[in-house]
């Protein structure tokens, strides 16, 4: 018969197993606590949405608009006569055009025909040669005390008006012009005189003299194209047809022989009128 005291007494190996079991349980719980967050984190990474690609960068800003040299600076650099008046807001939009216009009318201000002949159209150059040979160019330019300039684009072409002032007279000329180049260097240019209506200065008004001139010339062109039976003579037309109206170098004639009216050239004038500014009749 087994001793009762022996059966109640715990065996060492059983205690060790129970202790090991308790330890393993604690370790398992701890391990599960450690692994669970990691498993949770891994799940979140897999389910996270893919980040959207960044938007494309904005386009680069446009290049700055080309700048032009102020008229005052160009006049100083080129040695332009102080008789020239050329407001900045009425000057062309490129340096080659500004330089060409300044140099062209500087030749009139200084009475230097050789400096402007190369820039003229053939018909105008021929008139200039005749005026130079007779001394008419120098005598016409000498009294000029001021030349006011203004440019405008008409029908896609550059147009410049020059208002010549003497002590007791104001006259004007209109020219089509084209000038090209790079920077301040002019590589090509041409100035072509435009038809001048009779007594044009008394018929211009407002700040836009070029536009006013074009309007007067266009009105006269329409009248000239009317059939003869439709036209009614006016005092203005009768007066201009008188021989004395185109003699003496004064009145409606410009100081350097501007294009005359109705093929009645004054001494030293242009042989025939050109077409309207910017129109098909002008070059």
PDB file of C-alpha atoms in Angstrom:
ATOM      1  CA  UNK A   1       0.000   0.000   0.000  1.00  0.00           C
ATOM      2  CA  UNK A   2       1.356   3.261  -0.979  1.00  0.00           C
ATOM      3  CA  UNK A   3       2.302   5.727   1.669  1.00  0.00           C
ATOM      4  CA  UNK A   4      -0.115   8.660   1.617  1.00  0.00           C
ATOM      5  CA  UNK A   5       2.570  11.144   2.327  1.00  0.00           C
ATOM      6  CA  UNK A   6       4.415  10.085  -0.726  1.00  0.00           C
ATOM      7  CA  UNK A   7       1.483  10.590  -3.110  1.00  0.00           C
ATOM      8  CA  UNK A   8       0.683  14.081  -1.827  1.00  0.00           C
ATOM      9  CA  UNK A   9       4.258  15.253  -2.155  1.00  0.00           C
ATOM     10  CA  UNK A  10       4.827  17.044  -5.511  1.00  0.00           C
ATOM     11  CA  UNK A  11       7.349  15.616  -7.876  1.00  0.00           C
ATOM     12  CA  UNK A  12      10.157  17.825  -9.038  1.00  0.00           C
ATOM     13  CA  UNK A  13       9.652  17.052 -12.721  1.00  0.00           C
ATOM     14  CA  UNK A  14       5.980  18.008 -12.600  1.00  0.00           C
ATOM     15  CA  UNK A  15       6.757  21.338 -11.002  1.00  0.00           C
ATOM     16  CA  UNK A  16       9.309  22.044 -13.674  1.00  0.00           C
ATOM     17  CA  UNK A  17       6.843  21.287 -16.425  1.00  0.00           C
ATOM     18  CA  UNK A  18       4.209  23.536 -14.885  1.00  0.00           C
ATOM     19  CA  UNK A  19       6.732  26.351 -14.527  1.00  0.00           C
ATOM     20  CA  UNK A  20       7.848  25.899 -18.089  1.00  0.00           C
ATOM     21  CA  UNK A  21       4.251  25.959 -19.256  1.00  0.00           C
ATOM     22  CA  UNK A  22       3.555  29.154 -17.366  1.00  0.00           C
ATOM     23  CA  UNK A  23       6.696  30.713 -18.803  1.00  0.00           C
ATOM     24  CA  UNK A  24       5.801  29.659 -22.325  1.00  0.00           C
ATOM     25  CA  UNK A  25       2.329  31.127 -21.908  1.00  0.00           C
ATOM     26  CA  UNK A  26       3.707  34.434 -20.750  1.00  0.00           C
ATOM     27  CA  UNK A  27       6.195  34.477 -23.582  1.00  0.00           C
ATOM     28  CA  UNK A  28       3.467  33.570 -26.081  1.00  0.00           C
ATOM     29  CA  UNK A  29       1.215  36.341 -24.886  1.00  0.00           C
ATOM     30  CA  UNK A  30       4.065  38.810 -25.035  1.00  0.00           C
ATOM     31  CA  UNK A  31       5.023  37.612 -28.482  1.00  0.00           C
ATOM     32  CA  UNK A  32       1.474  37.971 -29.704  1.00  0.00           C
ATOM     33  CA  UNK A  33       1.344  41.489 -28.363  1.00  0.00           C
ATOM     34  CA  UNK A  34       4.547  42.307 -30.201  1.00  0.00           C
ATOM     35  CA  UNK A  35       3.600  40.639 -33.463  1.00  0.00           C
ATOM     36  CA  UNK A  36       0.047  42.023 -33.640  1.00  0.00           C
ATOM     37  CA  UNK A  37       1.049  45.649 -34.099  1.00  0.00           C
ATOM     38  CA  UNK A  38       3.571  44.631 -36.706  1.00  0.00           C
ATOM     39  CA  UNK A  39       0.979  42.623 -38.580  1.00  0.00           C
ATOM     40  CA  UNK A  40      -1.415  45.547 -38.326  1.00  0.00           C
ATOM     41  CA  UNK A  41       1.216  47.950 -39.662  1.00  0.00           C
ATOM     42  CA  UNK A  42       1.962  45.658 -42.547  1.00  0.00           C
ATOM     43  CA  UNK A  43      -1.703  45.530 -43.463  1.00  0.00           C
ATOM     44  CA  UNK A  44      -1.991  49.293 -43.441  1.00  0.00           C
ATOM     45  CA  UNK A  45       0.971  49.633 -45.807  1.00  0.00           C
ATOM     46  CA  UNK A  46      -0.573  47.250 -48.272  1.00  0.00           C
ATOM     47  CA  UNK A  47      -3.925  49.026 -48.217  1.00  0.00           C
ATOM     48  CA  UNK A  48      -2.534  52.604 -48.370  1.00  0.00           C
ATOM     49  CA  UNK A  49      -3.373  54.347 -51.692  1.00  0.00           C
ATOM     50  CA  UNK A  50      -0.593  55.007 -54.153  1.00  0.00           C
ATOM     51  CA  UNK A  51       0.582  58.627 -53.980  1.00  0.00           C
ATOM     52  CA  UNK A  52      -0.468  60.702 -57.026  1.00  0.00           C
ATOM     53  CA  UNK A  53       2.278  61.946 -59.330  1.00  0.00           C
ATOM     54  CA  UNK A  54       3.169  65.582 -58.749  1.00  0.00           C
ATOM     55  CA  UNK A  55       1.677  68.035 -61.293  1.00  0.00           C
ATOM     56  CA  UNK A  56       3.953  69.111 -64.129  1.00  0.00           C
ATOM     57  CA  UNK A  57       5.891  72.305 -63.541  1.00  0.00           C
ATOM     58  CA  UNK A  58       4.336  75.488 -64.947  1.00  0.00           C
ATOM     59  CA  UNK A  59       5.601  76.616 -68.360  1.00  0.00           C
ATOM     60  CA  UNK A  60       8.477  79.069 -68.334  1.00  0.00           C
ATOM     61  CA  UNK A  61       7.493  82.734 -68.532  1.00  0.00           C
ATOM     62  CA  UNK A  62       7.531  84.280 -72.009  1.00  0.00           C
ATOM     63  CA  UNK A  63      10.672  86.127 -72.989  1.00  0.00           C
ATOM     64  CA  UNK A  64      10.579  89.828 -72.226  1.00  0.00           C
ATOM     65  CA  UNK A  65       9.400  92.077 -75.019  1.00  0.00           C
ATOM     66  CA  UNK A  66      12.233  93.658 -76.985  1.00  0.00           C
ATOM     67  CA  UNK A  67      13.097  97.052 -75.641  1.00  0.00           C
ATOM     68  CA  UNK A  68      13.847 100.098 -77.724  1.00  0.00           C
ATOM     69  CA  UNK A  69      16.334 102.846 -77.114  1.00  0.00           C
ATOM     70  CA  UNK A  70      14.721 106.130 -76.029  1.00  0.00           C
ATOM     71  CA  UNK A  71      14.643 108.806 -78.711  1.00  0.00           C
ATOM     72  CA  UNK A  72      16.524 111.264 -76.506  1.00  0.00           C
ATOM     73  CA  UNK A  73      19.366 108.777 -76.089  1.00  0.00           C
ATOM     74  CA  UNK A  74      19.505 107.982 -79.801  1.00  0.00           C
ATOM     75  CA  UNK A  75      19.610 111.678 -80.701  1.00  0.00           C
ATOM     76  CA  UNK A  76      22.558 112.143 -78.388  1.00  0.00           C
ATOM     77  CA  UNK A  77      24.406 109.050 -79.624  1.00  0.00           C
ATOM     78  CA  UNK A  78      23.832 109.858 -83.310  1.00  0.00           C
ATOM     79  CA  UNK A  79      24.469 113.592 -83.041  1.00  0.00           C
ATOM     80  CA  UNK A  80      21.017 114.492 -84.356  1.00  0.00           C
ATOM     81  CA  UNK A  81      20.207 118.181 -84.797  1.00  0.00           C
ATOM     82  CA  UNK A  82      18.327 119.801 -81.944  1.00  0.00           C
ATOM     83  CA  UNK A  83      15.861 121.080 -84.558  1.00  0.00           C
ATOM     84  CA  UNK A  84      14.305 117.608 -84.542  1.00  0.00           C
ATOM     85  CA  UNK A  85      11.311 117.020 -82.255  1.00  0.00           C
ATOM     86  CA  UNK A  86      10.305 113.364 -82.010  1.00  0.00           C
ATOM     87  CA  UNK A  87       7.975 112.420 -79.114  1.00  0.00           C
ATOM     88  CA  UNK A  88       8.597 108.965 -77.686  1.00  0.00           C
ATOM     89  CA  UNK A  89       4.958 107.937 -78.034  1.00  0.00           C
ATOM     90  CA  UNK A  90       5.008 108.801 -81.767  1.00  0.00           C
ATOM     91  CA  UNK A  91       8.230 106.958 -82.590  1.00  0.00           C
ATOM     92  CA  UNK A  92       8.495 103.521 -84.274  1.00  0.00           C
ATOM     93  CA  UNK A  93       8.616 100.296 -82.279  1.00  0.00           C
ATOM     94  CA  UNK A  94      12.112  99.172 -83.329  1.00  0.00           C
ATOM     95  CA  UNK A  95      15.570 100.683 -83.049  1.00  0.00           C
ATOM     96  CA  UNK A  96      16.437 100.346 -86.774  1.00  0.00           C
ATOM     97  CA  UNK A  97      13.300 102.297 -87.697  1.00  0.00           C
ATOM     98  CA  UNK A  98      14.006 104.956 -85.087  1.00  0.00           C
ATOM     99  CA  UNK A  99      17.582 105.366 -86.255  1.00  0.00           C
ATOM    100  CA  UNK A 100      16.560 105.514 -89.933  1.00  0.00           C
ATOM    101  CA  UNK A 101      13.897 108.179 -89.361  1.00  0.00           C
ATOM    102  CA  UNK A 102      16.174 110.321 -87.188  1.00  0.00           C
ATOM    103  CA  UNK A 103      19.077 110.199 -89.653  1.00  0.00           C
ATOM    104  CA  UNK A 104      16.844 110.833 -92.664  1.00  0.00           C
ATOM    105  CA  UNK A 105      15.351 114.052 -91.348  1.00  0.00           C
ATOM    106  CA  UNK A 106      18.625 115.081 -89.758  1.00  0.00           C
ATOM    107  CA  UNK A 107      19.825 115.460 -93.344  1.00  0.00           C
ATOM    108  CA  UNK A 108      17.112 118.060 -93.925  1.00  0.00           C
ATOM    109  CA  UNK A 109      17.809 119.831 -90.651  1.00  0.00           C
ATOM    110  CA  UNK A 110      21.511 120.113 -91.532  1.00  0.00           C
ATOM    111  CA  UNK A 111      20.980 120.618 -95.284  1.00  0.00           C
ATOM    112  CA  UNK A 112      23.044 117.519 -96.154  1.00  0.00           C
ATOM    113  CA  UNK A 113      21.503 115.924 -99.276  1.00  0.00           C
ATOM    114  CA  UNK A 114      24.238 113.330 -99.641  1.00  0.00           C
ATOM    115  CA  UNK A 115      23.309 111.877 -96.265  1.00  0.00           C
ATOM    116  CA  UNK A 116      19.712 111.149 -97.263  1.00  0.00           C
ATOM    117  CA  UNK A 117      19.883 110.334-100.986  1.00  0.00           C
ATOM    118  CA  UNK A 118      20.702 106.651-100.478  1.00  0.00           C
ATOM    119  CA  UNK A 119      17.574 106.231 -98.347  1.00  0.00           C
ATOM    120  CA  UNK A 120      15.230 107.721-100.973  1.00  0.00           C
ATOM    121  CA  UNK A 121      13.192 105.961-103.632  1.00  0.00           C
ATOM    122  CA  UNK A 122      14.433 106.533-107.180  1.00  0.00           C
ATOM    123  CA  UNK A 123      11.927 109.269-108.123  1.00  0.00           C
ATOM    124  CA  UNK A 124      12.612 111.246-104.966  1.00  0.00           C
ATOM    125  CA  UNK A 125      16.378 110.841-105.363  1.00  0.00           C
ATOM    126  CA  UNK A 126      16.115 112.329-108.876  1.00  0.00           C
ATOM    127  CA  UNK A 127      14.271 115.370-107.547  1.00  0.00           C
ATOM    128  CA  UNK A 128      16.848 115.741-104.788  1.00  0.00           C
ATOM    129  CA  UNK A 129      19.670 115.669-107.347  1.00  0.00           C
ATOM    130  CA  UNK A 130      17.996 118.436-109.353  1.00  0.00           C
ATOM    131  CA  UNK A 131      17.461 120.572-106.259  1.00  0.00           C
ATOM    132  CA  UNK A 132      21.065 120.043-105.160  1.00  0.00           C
ATOM    133  CA  UNK A 133      22.394 121.049-108.581  1.00  0.00           C
ATOM    134  CA  UNK A 134      20.475 124.334-108.582  1.00  0.00           C
ATOM    135  CA  UNK A 135      21.084 125.099-104.896  1.00  0.00           C
ATOM    136  CA  UNK A 136      17.350 124.894-104.193  1.00  0.00           C
ATOM    137  CA  UNK A 137      17.790 122.236-101.521  1.00  0.00           C
ATOM    138  CA  UNK A 138      20.169 124.318 -99.423  1.00  0.00           C
ATOM    139  CA  UNK A 139      18.085 127.483 -99.763  1.00  0.00           C
ATOM    140  CA  UNK A 140      14.913 125.615 -98.810  1.00  0.00           C
ATOM    141  CA  UNK A 141      16.420 123.927 -95.744  1.00  0.00           C
ATOM    142  CA  UNK A 142      18.342 126.902 -94.392  1.00  0.00           C
ATOM    143  CA  UNK A 143      15.290 128.757 -92.939  1.00  0.00           C
ATOM    144  CA  UNK A 144      13.937 125.679 -91.145  1.00  0.00           C
ATOM    145  CA  UNK A 145      14.093 126.135 -87.383  1.00  0.00           C
ATOM    146  CA  UNK A 146      12.216 123.025 -86.275  1.00  0.00           C
ATOM    147  CA  UNK A 147      11.041 119.666 -87.662  1.00  0.00           C
ATOM    148  CA  UNK A 148       8.281 117.822 -85.798  1.00  0.00           C
ATOM    149  CA  UNK A 149       8.089 114.082 -86.533  1.00  0.00           C
ATOM    150  CA  UNK A 150       5.375 111.489 -85.920  1.00  0.00           C
ATOM    151  CA  UNK A 151       5.085 107.937 -87.223  1.00  0.00           C
ATOM    152  CA  UNK A 152       2.209 105.512 -87.624  1.00  0.00           C
ATOM    153  CA  UNK A 153       1.499 102.151 -89.251  1.00  0.00           C
ATOM    154  CA  UNK A 154      -1.050 102.508 -92.084  1.00  0.00           C
ATOM    155  CA  UNK A 155      -2.156  99.447 -94.055  1.00  0.00           C
ATOM    156  CA  UNK A 156       0.799  97.541 -92.655  1.00  0.00           C
ATOM    157  CA  UNK A 157       3.357 100.148 -93.746  1.00  0.00           C
ATOM    158  CA  UNK A 158       5.310 102.678 -91.747  1.00  0.00           C
ATOM    159  CA  UNK A 159       4.358 106.293 -92.407  1.00  0.00           C
ATOM    160  CA  UNK A 160       6.112 109.375 -91.057  1.00  0.00           C
ATOM    161  CA  UNK A 161       4.947 112.978 -91.178  1.00  0.00           C
ATOM    162  CA  UNK A 162       7.430 115.824 -90.949  1.00  0.00           C
ATOM    163  CA  UNK A 163       6.193 119.306 -90.101  1.00  0.00           C
ATOM    164  CA  UNK A 164       8.745 121.924 -91.110  1.00  0.00           C
ATOM    165  CA  UNK A 165       8.659 125.250 -89.323  1.00  0.00           C
ATOM    166  CA  UNK A 166      10.311 128.486 -90.355  1.00  0.00           C
ATOM    167  CA  UNK A 167       9.912 131.919 -88.826  1.00  0.00           C
ATOM    168  CA  UNK A 168       6.699 132.630 -90.722  1.00  0.00           C
ATOM    169  CA  UNK A 169       5.605 129.390 -92.346  1.00  0.00           C
ATOM    170  CA  UNK A 170       4.586 125.826 -91.478  1.00  0.00           C
ATOM    171  CA  UNK A 171       4.691 123.099 -94.124  1.00  0.00           C
ATOM    172  CA  UNK A 172       4.522 119.314 -94.009  1.00  0.00           C
ATOM    173  CA  UNK A 173       5.549 116.213 -95.910  1.00  0.00           C
ATOM    174  CA  UNK A 174       4.390 112.616 -95.639  1.00  0.00           C
ATOM    175  CA  UNK A 175       6.600 109.616 -96.415  1.00  0.00           C
ATOM    176  CA  UNK A 176       6.178 105.864 -96.502  1.00  0.00           C
ATOM    177  CA  UNK A 177       9.235 104.234 -95.011  1.00  0.00           C
ATOM    178  CA  UNK A 178      10.679 100.815 -94.316  1.00  0.00           C
ATOM    179  CA  UNK A 179      13.808 100.111 -92.324  1.00  0.00           C
ATOM    180  CA  UNK A 180      15.335  96.858 -91.141  1.00  0.00           C
ATOM    181  CA  UNK A 181      18.418  95.949 -89.178  1.00  0.00           C
ATOM    182  CA  UNK A 182      19.783  94.495 -85.997  1.00  0.00           C
ATOM    183  CA  UNK A 183      20.144  96.464 -82.796  1.00  0.00           C
ATOM    184  CA  UNK A 184      20.865 100.053 -83.724  1.00  0.00           C
ATOM    185  CA  UNK A 185      22.372  99.099 -87.085  1.00  0.00           C
ATOM    186  CA  UNK A 186      20.250  99.784 -90.172  1.00  0.00           C
ATOM    187  CA  UNK A 187      20.874  97.271 -92.952  1.00  0.00           C
ATOM    188  CA  UNK A 188      18.181  98.435 -95.402  1.00  0.00           C
ATOM    189  CA  UNK A 189      15.870 101.430 -95.659  1.00  0.00           C
ATOM    190  CA  UNK A 190      13.729 103.331 -98.116  1.00  0.00           C
ATOM    191  CA  UNK A 191      11.682 106.503 -97.894  1.00  0.00           C
ATOM    192  CA  UNK A 192       9.045 107.271-100.543  1.00  0.00           C
ATOM    193  CA  UNK A 193       7.245 110.610-100.645  1.00  0.00           C
ATOM    194  CA  UNK A 194       3.449 110.524-100.532  1.00  0.00           C
ATOM    195  CA  UNK A 195       0.975 112.602-102.500  1.00  0.00           C
ATOM    196  CA  UNK A 196       0.385 115.984-100.850  1.00  0.00           C
ATOM    197  CA  UNK A 197      -3.124 117.498-101.042  1.00  0.00           C
ATOM    198  CA  UNK A 198      -3.330 121.214-101.698  1.00  0.00           C
ATOM    199  CA  UNK A 199      -3.045 123.449 -98.616  1.00  0.00           C
ATOM    200  CA  UNK A 200      -2.793 120.365 -96.469  1.00  0.00           C
ATOM    201  CA  UNK A 201      -1.708 122.132 -93.286  1.00  0.00           C
ATOM    202  CA  UNK A 202      -4.928 124.148 -93.129  1.00  0.00           C
ATOM    203  CA  UNK A 203      -6.900 120.896 -93.407  1.00  0.00           C
ATOM    204  CA  UNK A 204      -5.229 118.941 -90.631  1.00  0.00           C
ATOM    205  CA  UNK A 205      -6.417 118.917 -87.034  1.00  0.00           C
ATOM    206  CA  UNK A 206      -6.086 116.865 -83.870  1.00  0.00           C
ATOM    207  CA  UNK A 207      -3.126 114.949 -82.484  1.00  0.00           C
ATOM    208  CA  UNK A 208      -3.113 112.282 -85.208  1.00  0.00           C
ATOM    209  CA  UNK A 209      -1.758 114.264 -88.139  1.00  0.00           C
ATOM    210  CA  UNK A 210      -0.937 111.136 -90.125  1.00  0.00           C
ATOM    211  CA  UNK A 211      -4.501 109.859 -89.799  1.00  0.00           C
ATOM    212  CA  UNK A 212      -5.901 113.277 -90.716  1.00  0.00           C
ATOM    213  CA  UNK A 213      -3.645 113.452 -93.776  1.00  0.00           C
ATOM    214  CA  UNK A 214      -4.733 109.974 -94.895  1.00  0.00           C
ATOM    215  CA  UNK A 215      -8.395 110.945 -94.533  1.00  0.00           C
ATOM    216  CA  UNK A 216      -7.941 114.084 -96.659  1.00  0.00           C
ATOM    217  CA  UNK A 217      -5.998 112.186 -99.328  1.00  0.00           C
ATOM    218  CA  UNK A 218      -8.592 109.409 -99.432  1.00  0.00           C
ATOM    219  CA  UNK A 219     -11.427 111.925 -99.805  1.00  0.00           C
ATOM    220  CA  UNK A 220      -9.653 113.564-102.737  1.00  0.00           C
ATOM    221  CA  UNK A 221      -8.942 110.178-104.296  1.00  0.00           C
ATOM    222  CA  UNK A 222     -12.660 109.353-104.243  1.00  0.00           C
ATOM    223  CA  UNK A 223     -13.489 112.689-105.844  1.00  0.00           C
ATOM    224  CA  UNK A 224     -10.858 112.119-108.535  1.00  0.00           C
ATOM    225  CA  UNK A 225     -12.402 108.762-109.452  1.00  0.00           C
ATOM    226  CA  UNK A 226     -15.909 110.183-109.929  1.00  0.00           C
ATOM    227  CA  UNK A 227     -17.107 110.634-113.546  1.00  0.00           C
ATOM    228  CA  UNK A 228     -16.620 114.141-114.866  1.00  0.00           C
ATOM    229  CA  UNK A 229     -20.373 114.768-115.200  1.00  0.00           C
ATOM    230  CA  UNK A 230     -20.825 114.083-111.481  1.00  0.00           C
ATOM    231  CA  UNK A 231     -18.149 116.482-110.319  1.00  0.00           C
ATOM    232  CA  UNK A 232     -19.007 120.050-109.477  1.00  0.00           C
ATOM    233  CA  UNK A 233     -16.218 122.626-109.600  1.00  0.00           C
ATOM    234  CA  UNK A 234     -15.339 124.152-106.277  1.00  0.00           C
ATOM    235  CA  UNK A 235     -13.522 127.297-105.358  1.00  0.00           C
ATOM    236  CA  UNK A 236     -10.702 125.189-103.977  1.00  0.00           C
ATOM    237  CA  UNK A 237     -10.162 123.346-107.261  1.00  0.00           C
ATOM    238  CA  UNK A 238     -10.417 126.494-109.363  1.00  0.00           C
ATOM    239  CA  UNK A 239      -7.912 128.246-107.175  1.00  0.00           C
ATOM    240  CA  UNK A 240      -5.360 125.484-107.361  1.00  0.00           C
ATOM    241  CA  UNK A 241      -5.649 125.252-111.139  1.00  0.00           C
ATOM    242  CA  UNK A 242      -4.472 128.856-111.492  1.00  0.00           C
ATOM    243  CA  UNK A 243      -0.853 128.987-112.673  1.00  0.00           C
ATOM    244  CA  UNK A 244       0.116 131.456-109.973  1.00  0.00           C
ATOM    245  CA  UNK A 245      -0.980 129.031-107.249  1.00  0.00           C
ATOM    246  CA  UNK A 246       1.997 126.786-107.959  1.00  0.00           C
ATOM    247  CA  UNK A 247       4.630 129.467-108.486  1.00  0.00           C
ATOM    248  CA  UNK A 248       6.945 131.222-106.130  1.00  0.00           C
ATOM    249  CA  UNK A 249       7.886 128.302-103.922  1.00  0.00           C
ATOM    250  CA  UNK A 250       5.497 129.273-101.106  1.00  0.00           C
ATOM    251  CA  UNK A 251       1.895 128.653-100.154  1.00  0.00           C
ATOM    252  CA  UNK A 252       1.018 124.967-100.204  1.00  0.00           C
ATOM    253  CA  UNK A 253       4.496 123.901-101.313  1.00  0.00           C
ATOM    254  CA  UNK A 254       6.707 122.274 -98.678  1.00  0.00           C
ATOM    255  CA  UNK A 255      10.078 123.788 -97.831  1.00  0.00           C
ATOM    256  CA  UNK A 256      11.890 121.132 -99.853  1.00  0.00           C
ATOM    257  CA  UNK A 257       9.456 120.733-102.733  1.00  0.00           C
ATOM    258  CA  UNK A 258       6.822 118.332-101.422  1.00  0.00           C
ATOM    259  CA  UNK A 259       4.757 116.301-103.909  1.00  0.00           C
ATOM    260  CA  UNK A 260       2.374 118.767-105.621  1.00  0.00           C
ATOM    261  CA  UNK A 261      -1.308 118.556-106.412  1.00  0.00           C
ATOM    262  CA  UNK A 262      -2.743 117.340-109.750  1.00  0.00           C
ATOM    263  CA  UNK A 263       0.591 117.178-111.602  1.00  0.00           C
ATOM    264  CA  UNK A 264       1.191 120.898-111.176  1.00  0.00           C
ATOM    265  CA  UNK A 265       4.731 120.759-109.766  1.00  0.00           C
ATOM    266  CA  UNK A 266       6.230 123.952-108.443  1.00  0.00           C
ATOM    267  CA  UNK A 267       9.892 124.630-109.195  1.00  0.00           C
ATOM    268  CA  UNK A 268      11.894 121.825-107.655  1.00  0.00           C
ATOM    269  CA  UNK A 269       8.756 119.795-106.857  1.00  0.00           C
ATOM    270  CA  UNK A 270       8.147 116.115-107.359  1.00  0.00           C
ATOM    271  CA  UNK A 271       7.305 115.337-110.992  1.00  0.00           C
ATOM    272  CA  UNK A 272       4.169 113.329-110.206  1.00  0.00           C
ATOM    273  CA  UNK A 273       2.099 112.611-107.121  1.00  0.00           C
ATOM    274  CA  UNK A 274       2.443 109.279-105.378  1.00  0.00           C
ATOM    275  CA  UNK A 275      -0.380 107.119-104.104  1.00  0.00           C
ATOM    276  CA  UNK A 276      -1.933 107.468-100.651  1.00  0.00           C
ATOM    277  CA  UNK A 277       0.158 106.520 -97.628  1.00  0.00           C
ATOM    278  CA  UNK A 278       0.346 102.777 -97.196  1.00  0.00           C
ATOM    279  CA  UNK A 279      -1.767 102.278-100.314  1.00  0.00           C
ATOM    280  CA  UNK A 280      -1.095 100.367-103.524  1.00  0.00           C
ATOM    281  CA  UNK A 281       0.080 103.455-105.337  1.00  0.00           C
ATOM    282  CA  UNK A 282       3.074 103.930-103.045  1.00  0.00           C
ATOM    283  CA  UNK A 283       6.173 101.809-102.764  1.00  0.00           C
TER     284      UNK A 283
END
